[in-house]
Coordinates of N, CA, C and O in Angstrom, one line a residue:
X1 N -29.7 6.4 -1.6 CA -28.4 6.6 -1.1 C -28.0 5.6 0.0 O -26.9 5.2 0.1
X2 N -29.0 5.2 0.8 CA -28.8 4.2 1.8 C -28.4 2.8 1.2 O -27.6 2.2 1.8
X3 N -29.1 2.5 0.1 CA -28.8 1.2 -0.5 C -27.4 1.2 -1.1 O -26.7 0.1 -1.1
X4 N -26.9 2.3 -1.6 CA -25.6 2.4 -2.1 C -24.5 2.2 -1.0 O -23.5 1.5 -1.2
X5 N -24.8 2.7 0.2 CA -23.9 2.5 1.3 C -23.9 1.0 1.7 O -22.8 0.5 2.0
X6 N -25.0 0.3 1.7 CA -25.0 -1.1 2.0 C -24.2 -1.9 1.0 O -23.5 -2.8 1.3
X7 N -24.4 -1.6 -0.3 CA -23.7 -2.3 -1.4 C -22.2 -2.1 -1.2 O -21.4 -3.0 -1.4
X8 N -21.8 -0.9 -0.9 CA -20.4 -0.5 -0.7 C -19.8 -1.3 0.4 O -18.7 -1.9 0.3
X9 N -20.5 -1.4 1.6 CA -20.0 -2.1 2.7 C -20.0 -3.6 2.4 O -19.0 -4.3 2.8
X10 N -21.0 -4.1 1.8 CA -20.9 -5.5 1.4 C -19.8 -5.9 0.5 O -19.1 -6.9 0.7
X11 N -19.5 -5.0 -0.5 CA -18.4 -5.3 -1.4 C -17.0 -5.2 -0.6 O -16.1 -5.9 -0.9
X12 N -16.9 -4.2 0.3 CA -15.7 -4.1 1.1 C -15.4 -5.3 1.9 O -14.3 -5.9 2.1
X13 N -16.5 -5.9 2.5 CA -16.4 -7.1 3.4 C -16.0 -8.3 2.5 O -15.2 -9.1 2.9
X14 N -16.6 -8.3 1.3 CA -16.2 -9.4 0.4 C -14.8 -9.4 -0.1 O -14.1 -10.4 -0.1
X15 N -14.3 -8.2 -0.4 CA -12.9 -8.0 -0.8 C -12.0 -8.3 0.4 O -10.9 -9.0 0.2
X16 N -12.4 -7.9 1.6 CA -11.5 -8.1 2.8 C -11.5 -9.6 3.1 O -10.5 -10.1 3.7
X17 N -12.6 -10.3 2.8 CA -12.6 -11.8 3.0 C -11.6 -12.5 2.2 O -10.8 -13.3 2.7
X18 N -11.5 -12.1 0.9 CA -10.5 -12.7 0.0 C -9.1 -12.2 0.5 O -8.1 -13.1 0.5
X19 N -8.9 -11.0 0.9 CA -7.6 -10.5 1.4 C -7.2 -11.3 2.6 O -6.0 -11.5 2.8
X20 N -8.1 -11.6 3.5 CA -7.8 -12.4 4.7 C -7.2 -13.8 4.3 O -6.3 -14.3 4.9
X21 N -7.9 -14.4 3.4 CA -7.4 -15.7 3.0 C -6.0 -15.6 2.3 O -5.2 -16.5 2.6
X22 N -5.8 -14.6 1.5 CA -4.5 -14.4 0.9 C -3.5 -14.2 2.0 O -2.3 -14.7 2.0
X23 N -3.8 -13.3 3.0 CA -2.9 -13.0 4.1 C -2.5 -14.2 4.9 O -1.4 -14.4 5.3
X24 N -3.5 -15.1 5.2 CA -3.2 -16.3 5.9 C -2.4 -17.3 5.1 O -1.5 -17.9 5.7
X25 N -2.6 -17.3 3.8 CA -1.7 -18.2 3.0 C -0.3 -17.7 2.9 O 0.6 -18.5 2.9
X26 N -0.1 -16.3 2.9 CA 1.2 -15.8 2.9 C 1.9 -16.0 4.2 O 3.2 -16.1 4.2
X27 N 1.2 -16.0 5.3 CA 1.8 -16.2 6.6 C 2.0 -17.7 7.0 O 2.7 -18.0 8.0
X28 N 1.5 -18.6 6.2 CA 1.6 -20.0 6.5 C 3.0 -20.5 6.1 O 3.4 -20.5 4.9
X29 N 3.8 -20.9 7.1 CA 5.1 -21.4 6.8 C 5.3 -22.8 7.5 O 4.7 -23.0 8.6
X30 N 6.0 -23.6 7.0 CA 6.2 -25.0 7.6 C 7.4 -24.9 8.5 O 7.4 -25.7 9.5
X31 N 8.4 -24.1 8.3 CA 9.5 -24.1 9.2 C 9.3 -23.1 10.3 O 8.6 -22.1 10.2
X32 N 9.9 -23.4 11.5 CA 9.7 -22.6 12.7 C 10.9 -21.7 12.8 O 12.0 -22.0 12.5
X33 N 10.6 -20.5 13.3 CA 11.6 -19.5 13.5 C 12.1 -19.5 14.9 O 11.3 -19.8 15.8
X34 N 13.3 -19.3 15.1 CA 13.9 -19.3 16.5 C 13.7 -17.9 17.2 O 13.7 -17.9 18.4
X35 N 13.5 -16.9 16.4 CA 13.3 -15.5 16.9 C 11.9 -15.4 17.5 O 10.9 -15.5 16.8
X36 N 11.8 -15.3 18.8 CA 10.5 -15.3 19.5 C 9.7 -14.0 19.2 O 8.5 -14.1 19.1
X37 N 10.4 -12.9 19.0 CA 9.7 -11.6 18.7 C 9.0 -11.7 17.3 O 7.9 -11.3 17.2
X38 N 9.7 -12.3 16.4 CA 9.2 -12.4 15.0 C 8.1 -13.4 15.0 O 7.0 -13.2 14.3
X39 N 8.2 -14.5 15.7 CA 7.2 -15.5 15.8 C 5.9 -14.9 16.4 O 4.8 -15.2 16.0
X40 N 6.0 -14.1 17.5 CA 4.9 -13.5 18.1 C 4.2 -12.5 17.2 O 3.0 -12.5 17.2
X41 N 5.0 -11.8 16.4 CA 4.4 -10.9 15.5 C 3.6 -11.6 14.4 O 2.5 -11.2 14.0
X42 N 4.1 -12.7 13.9 CA 3.4 -13.5 12.9 C 2.1 -14.1 13.5 O 1.1 -14.2 12.9
X43 N 2.1 -14.5 14.8 CA 1.0 -15.0 15.4 C -0.1 -14.0 15.6 O -1.3 -14.2 15.3
X44 N 0.3 -12.7 15.9 CA -0.6 -11.6 16.0 C -1.3 -11.3 14.7 O -2.5 -11.0 14.6
X45 N -0.4 -11.4 13.6 CA -1.0 -11.1 12.3 C -2.0 -12.2 11.9 O -3.1 -12.0 11.3
X46 N -1.6 -13.5 12.2 CA -2.5 -14.6 11.9 C -3.9 -14.5 12.6 O -4.9 -14.7 12.1
X47 N -3.7 -14.1 13.9 CA -5.0 -13.9 14.7 C -5.8 -12.8 14.1 O -7.0 -12.9 14.1
X48 N -5.2 -11.7 13.7 CA -5.9 -10.6 13.1 C -6.7 -11.0 11.9 O -7.9 -10.7 11.7
X49 N -6.0 -11.7 11.0 CA -6.6 -12.2 9.8 C -7.7 -13.2 10.1 O -8.8 -13.2 9.5
X50 N -7.5 -14.1 11.0 CA -8.5 -15.1 11.4 C -9.7 -14.5 12.0 O -10.8 -14.9 11.6
X51 N -9.5 -13.6 12.9 CA -10.7 -12.9 13.5 C -11.5 -12.1 12.5 O -12.7 -12.1 12.5
X52 N -10.8 -11.5 11.6 CA -11.5 -10.7 10.6 C -12.2 -11.6 9.6 O -13.3 -11.3 9.1
X53 N -11.7 -12.8 9.4 CA -12.3 -13.8 8.5 C -13.6 -14.3 9.2 O -14.6 -14.4 8.5
X54 N -13.6 -14.5 10.5 CA -14.8 -14.9 11.2 C -15.8 -13.8 11.1 O -17.0 -14.1 10.9
X55 N -15.4 -12.5 11.2 CA -16.3 -11.4 11.1 C -17.0 -11.4 9.7 O -18.2 -11.3 9.6
X56 N -16.2 -11.6 8.7 CA -16.7 -11.6 7.3 C -17.7 -12.8 7.1 O -18.8 -12.6 6.5
X57 N -17.4 -13.9 7.6 CA -18.3 -15.1 7.5 C -19.6 -14.8 8.3 O -20.7 -15.1 7.7
X58 N -19.5 -14.3 9.5 CA -20.7 -14.0 10.3 C -21.5 -13.0 9.6 O -22.8 -13.1 9.6
X59 N -20.9 -12.0 9.0 CA -21.6 -10.9 8.3 C -22.4 -11.5 7.1 O -23.5 -11.1 6.9
X60 N -21.7 -12.3 6.4 CA -22.3 -12.9 5.2 C -23.5 -13.8 5.5 O -24.5 -13.8 4.9
X61 N -23.3 -14.7 6.5 CA -24.4 -15.5 7.0 C -25.6 -14.7 7.5 O -26.7 -15.1 7.3
X62 N -25.3 -13.6 8.2 CA -26.3 -12.8 8.7 C -27.2 -12.2 7.6 O -28.4 -12.0 7.7
X63 N -26.5 -11.9 6.4 CA -27.3 -11.4 5.3 C -28.1 -12.5 4.6 O -29.2 -12.2 4.0
X64 N -27.7 -13.7 4.7 CA -28.4 -14.8 4.0 C -29.5 -15.4 4.9 O -30.6 -15.8 4.4
X65 N -29.4 -15.5 6.2 CA -30.3 -16.1 7.1 C -31.6 -15.3 7.1 O -31.6 -14.0 7.1
X66 N -32.7 -16.0 7.2 CA -34.0 -15.3 7.3 C -34.1 -14.5 8.5 O -33.7 -14.9 9.6
X67 N -34.8 -13.3 8.4 CA -34.9 -12.4 9.6 C -35.8 -13.0 10.7 O -35.7 -12.5 11.8
X68 N -36.6 -13.9 10.4 CA -37.5 -14.4 11.5 C -36.8 -15.5 12.4 O -37.4 -15.9 13.4
X69 N -35.6 -15.8 12.1 CA -34.8 -16.7 13.0 C -34.0 -15.8 13.9 O -32.8 -15.6 13.8
X70 N -34.7 -15.4 15.0 CA -34.1 -14.4 15.9 C -32.9 -14.9 16.6 O -31.9 -14.2 16.8
X71 N -33.0 -16.1 17.1 CA -31.8 -16.6 17.9 C -30.6 -16.8 17.0 O -29.5 -16.5 17.5
X72 N -30.7 -17.2 15.8 CA -29.6 -17.4 14.9 C -29.0 -16.0 14.6 O -27.8 -15.8 14.6
X73 N -29.9 -15.0 14.3 CA -29.4 -13.7 14.0 C -28.7 -13.1 15.2 O -27.6 -12.4 15.0
X74 N -29.2 -13.3 16.4 CA -28.5 -12.7 17.6 C -27.2 -13.4 17.8 O -26.2 -12.7 18.1
X75 N -27.1 -14.7 17.6 CA -25.8 -15.4 17.7 C -24.8 -14.9 16.7 O -23.6 -14.7 17.0
X76 N -25.2 -14.7 15.5 CA -24.3 -14.2 14.4 C -23.9 -12.7 14.7 O -22.7 -12.4 14.5
X77 N -24.8 -11.9 15.3 CA -24.4 -10.5 15.6 C -23.4 -10.5 16.8 O -22.4 -9.7 16.8
X78 N -23.6 -11.4 17.7 CA -22.6 -11.5 18.8 C -21.3 -12.0 18.3 O -20.2 -11.5 18.7
X79 N -21.3 -13.0 17.5 CA -20.0 -13.5 16.9 C -19.3 -12.5 16.1 O -18.1 -12.3 16.2
X80 N -20.1 -11.7 15.3 CA -19.5 -10.6 14.5 C -18.9 -9.5 15.4 O -17.8 -9.1 15.1
X81 N -19.6 -9.2 16.4 CA -19.1 -8.1 17.3 C -17.8 -8.6 18.1 O -16.8 -7.8 18.2
X82 N -17.8 -9.8 18.6 CA -16.7 -10.3 19.3 C -15.4 -10.4 18.4 O -14.3 -10.0 18.8
X83 N -15.6 -10.9 17.2 CA -14.5 -11.0 16.3 C -14.0 -9.7 15.8 O -12.8 -9.5 15.6
X84 N -14.9 -8.7 15.7 CA -14.5 -7.3 15.4 C -13.6 -6.8 16.5 O -12.6 -6.2 16.2
X85 N -14.0 -6.9 17.7 CA -13.2 -6.4 18.8 C -11.9 -7.2 19.0 O -10.9 -6.6 19.4
X86 N -11.9 -8.5 18.8 CA -10.7 -9.2 18.9 C -9.7 -8.8 17.8 O -8.5 -8.8 18.0
X87 N -10.2 -8.6 16.6 CA -9.4 -8.1 15.5 C -8.7 -6.7 15.9 O -7.5 -6.5 15.7
X88 N -9.6 -5.9 16.4 CA -9.1 -4.5 16.9 C -8.0 -4.7 18.0 O -6.9 -4.0 17.9
X89 N -8.2 -5.6 18.9 CA -7.2 -5.8 20.0 C -5.9 -6.4 19.4 O -4.8 -6.0 19.9
X90 N -6.0 -7.3 18.4 CA -4.7 -7.8 17.8 C -4.0 -6.7 17.1 O -2.8 -6.7 17.1
X91 N -4.7 -5.9 16.4 CA -4.1 -4.8 15.6 C -3.4 -3.8 16.5 O -2.3 -3.3 16.3
X92 N -4.1 -3.5 17.7 CA -3.5 -2.6 18.7 C -2.3 -3.3 19.3 O -1.3 -2.6 19.7
X93 N -2.3 -4.6 19.5 CA -1.2 -5.3 20.2 C 0.1 -5.3 19.3 O 1.2 -5.4 19.9
X94 N 0.0 -5.2 18.0 CA 1.1 -5.3 17.2 C 2.1 -4.2 17.4 O 3.3 -4.4 17.7
X95 N 1.7 -2.9 17.4 CA 2.7 -1.9 17.7 C 3.2 -1.9 19.2 O 4.3 -1.5 19.5
X96 N 2.3 -2.3 20.1 CA 2.7 -2.4 21.5 C 3.7 -3.5 21.7 O 4.7 -3.3 22.5
X97 N 3.6 -4.5 21.0 CA 4.6 -5.6 21.0 C 6.0 -5.1 20.5 O 7.0 -5.4 21.1
X98 N 5.9 -4.4 19.4 CA 7.2 -3.9 18.8 C 7.8 -2.9 19.7 O 9.0 -2.9 19.9
X99 N 7.0 -2.1 20.4 CA 7.6 -1.1 21.3 C 8.2 -1.8 22.5 O 9.2 -1.5 23.0
X100 N 7.5 -2.9 23.0 CA 8.0 -3.6 24.2 C 9.3 -4.3 23.8 O 10.3 -4.4 24.6
X101 N 9.4 -4.9 22.6 CA 10.6 -5.6 22.2 C 11.8 -4.6 22.0 O 12.9 -4.9 22.4
X102 N 11.5 -3.4 21.5 CA 12.5 -2.4 21.4 C 13.0 -1.9 22.8 O 14.2 -1.7 23.0
X103 N 12.1 -1.8 23.7 CA 12.4 -1.4 25.1 C 13.3 -2.5 25.7 O 14.2 -2.2 26.5
X104 N 13.0 -3.8 25.5 CA 13.8 -4.8 26.1 C 15.2 -4.9 25.5 O 16.2 -5.1 26.2
X105 N 15.3 -4.6 24.2 CA 16.6 -4.6 23.6 C 17.5 -3.5 24.1 O 18.7 -3.6 24.1
X106 N 16.9 -2.4 24.5 CA 17.7 -1.2 25.0 C 18.1 -1.5 26.4 O 19.0 -1.6 27.0

């Protein structure tokens, strides 16, 4: 049962890696928007996708690296944890930004 949980988590991380790349490609525009609120929202989305992409890469490398390389493993775990928390903070910032923009408009 434990190995099934690991396989499920690994596959979810792999799928979310591909989804992050697709999300970043969808958000990539050459023209600049004049609307500051919309531009800030796109930046927050890009940051969320980018940080989660860093988490996925760190997680994948952590699975591949030999366990006796302790310093590399610790660095990867720290990078994964930081990117996880940065992703969370960007996701929390999105509705807060929308609420602030609605408050300013009123």
